[in-house]
Amino acid sequence: MTALQRLRADVDAGRVEEVVLALPDLAGRLQGTRLSARHFLDSTVTDGFGACTYLLTTDVDMAVTARSGELDPEGTGFGDMVLAPDLATLRPLPWDPGTVLVLADARHPDGGPVQVAPRQVLRAQVEALAGHGLVPYAGVELEFRVFTESYAQAHAAGWARLTPATRTGVDYALVGLERMDALTRRLRRETAAAGLVLESARGECAPGQYEIVFRYDRALAAADAAAFYRTAARQVAAQEGMALTFMPKYDDAEGNSCHLHVSLRGADGTPVLAGDGAHGESALLRRVLAGQLACLRELTLLFAPTVNAYKRLRPGAFAPTSVAWGPDNRLAALRLVGSGASLRLEHRVPGGDADPYLALAGVLLAARHGIEEDPPLPAPVRGAPGPGAAALPASLGEAADALDGSAVARKGLGDAVVDALVAAARAEEAGYAGTVSEWERARGFERR
Ligand code: GLU
Ligand code: MG
């Protein structure tokens, strides 16, 4: 039975009443609309759903910031584009009975894909690798922090001085997690009921920090699952009267990462990263790694898209600060993990607010750059990278400048995508620069 036939049967039997049509946006969120399941089947499946073009130009406040030559909501009177459901992404929402969610691709009125739509950005990179006979696979590993307050209480407190759901850091802890057990159990069971394939779950370094690992999948499916999961986690937390956040750095404890595990197979499914190199790697993997390192600074904005992301990428934590790789080295930006068929890259730069589509697109573009251009591969590092390793961009502004000037990104992603992401970053940076923080009040109010 196809997904559409199954949905029809579920609607006829009264098991599904509503469909949430969700578009991955440029702020890393799912945004969308709720449709009666009948209307979805009668109209949206074939015609799509008209939604304002500004959805792929806004920040989280719905201000138009990601301007590019492709979408011009202000100039066109905030006209519509078409959200076309991809039925392969249809999942039930166990925490919202009678409801399914389906992801949408954004199309121009003439039917062509909107290039800046994150799903399309990733699809374009997957297709480009297919031209080399390669199929990318990915695992997306998100960490989050849980607090005992509800989101309403957190908002009333200005999101500050919240109570972590565990008394201490809980890295691999099996006791002391009780205040978040009900929430994390629901997350594990209900995302599994929604079709995500759970592998493992555990406490992490910071108070109230937790990580659920789902099985790797083809790159687009893995990004779809991650986008779904990040939305699901906040919806379930809200139902449980608790607040959880994926923001990369909530306070001065360990931050939230979004590690990406990436591997490649040939078109026939054969793993191609293992070989007879010194670390069990193939010549292809050496090129892929060299591409990551060559492009890392220019593409950092794809992994760290907010002001907050750069507060995680600082010395003294398990987050990288420089351009380096090493076999099983958690202190390097690129860690080589596994062996034989499981040999893969772990990209440790992305933080919890990275857009999974854009971040994976960045890894795949860098891989292709390595394959096509064969840049030199620096020596691996053991332990903490030394001062010889180039520093990652230290701020959003530095990363935006690097992407803006990147010939690799302009050629590989297209000007519309680069311009939109750079404009969004510059707007975010300007908003931050004009905002007075708690840190300034603590230092300046009475003591100066
Ligand atoms: N929380 C760390 C970070 O922000 C990662 C810890 C880990 O290796 O799982 O990068
Ligand atoms: Mg972790």
PDB file of C-alpha atoms and ligand atoms in Angstrom, residues 143 204-205 209 211 248 254-257 259 312 318-320 330 346 348 350, ligand 1:
ATOM      1  CA  GLU A 143      21.336  17.206  22.765  1.00  0.00           C
ATOM      2  CA  GLU A 204      24.683  14.170  29.149  1.00  0.00           C
ATOM      3  CA  CYS A 205      27.331  16.396  30.762  1.00  0.00           C
ATOM      4  CA  GLN A 209      21.011  17.532  29.624  1.00  0.00           C
ATOM      5  CA  GLU A 211      20.541  12.983  24.146  1.00  0.00           C
ATOM      6  CA  PRO A 248      23.561  25.716  21.860  1.00  0.00           C
ATOM      7  CA  GLU A 254      28.213  22.328  28.567  1.00  0.00           C
ATOM      8  CA  GLY A 255      26.314  23.358  25.461  1.00  0.00           C
ATOM      9  CA  ASN A 256      23.917  21.425  23.228  1.00  0.00           C
ATOM     10  CA  SER A 257      25.446  19.880  20.134  1.00  0.00           C
ATOM     11  CA  HIS A 259      26.768  16.124  15.915  1.00  0.00           C
ATOM     12  CA  ARG A 312      29.262  27.056  22.643  1.00  0.00           C
ATOM     13  CA  PHE A 318      33.640  19.350  24.349  1.00  0.00           C
ATOM     14  CA  ALA A 319      32.877  21.686  21.464  1.00  0.00           C
ATOM     15  CA  PRO A 320      35.566  22.423  18.838  1.00  0.00           C
ATOM     16  CA  ARG A 330      36.469  14.216  20.529  1.00  0.00           C
ATOM     17  CA  GLU A 346      31.540  12.795  13.074  1.00  0.00           C
ATOM     18  CA  ARG A 348      31.287  18.115  15.882  1.00  0.00           C
ATOM     19  CA  PRO A 350      26.961  22.007  14.679  1.00  0.00           C
TER      20      PRO A 350
HETATM   21  N1  GLU B   1      27.822  18.858  24.669  1.00  0.00           N
HETATM   22  C1  GLU B   1      29.025  18.830  23.844  1.00  0.00           C
HETATM   23  C2  GLU B   1      28.992  19.945  22.802  1.00  0.00           C
HETATM   24  O1  GLU B   1      28.277  20.884  22.956  1.00  0.00           O
HETATM   25  C3  GLU B   1      29.213  17.481  23.171  1.00  0.00           C
HETATM   26  C4  GLU B   1      29.351  16.328  24.155  1.00  0.00           C
HETATM   27  C5  GLU B   1      29.486  14.998  23.439  1.00  0.00           C
HETATM   28  O2  GLU B   1      30.571  14.709  22.908  1.00  0.00           O
HETATM   29  O3  GLU B   1      28.492  14.284  23.357  1.00  0.00           O
HETATM   30  O4  GLU B   1      29.661  19.873  21.806  1.00  0.00           O
END
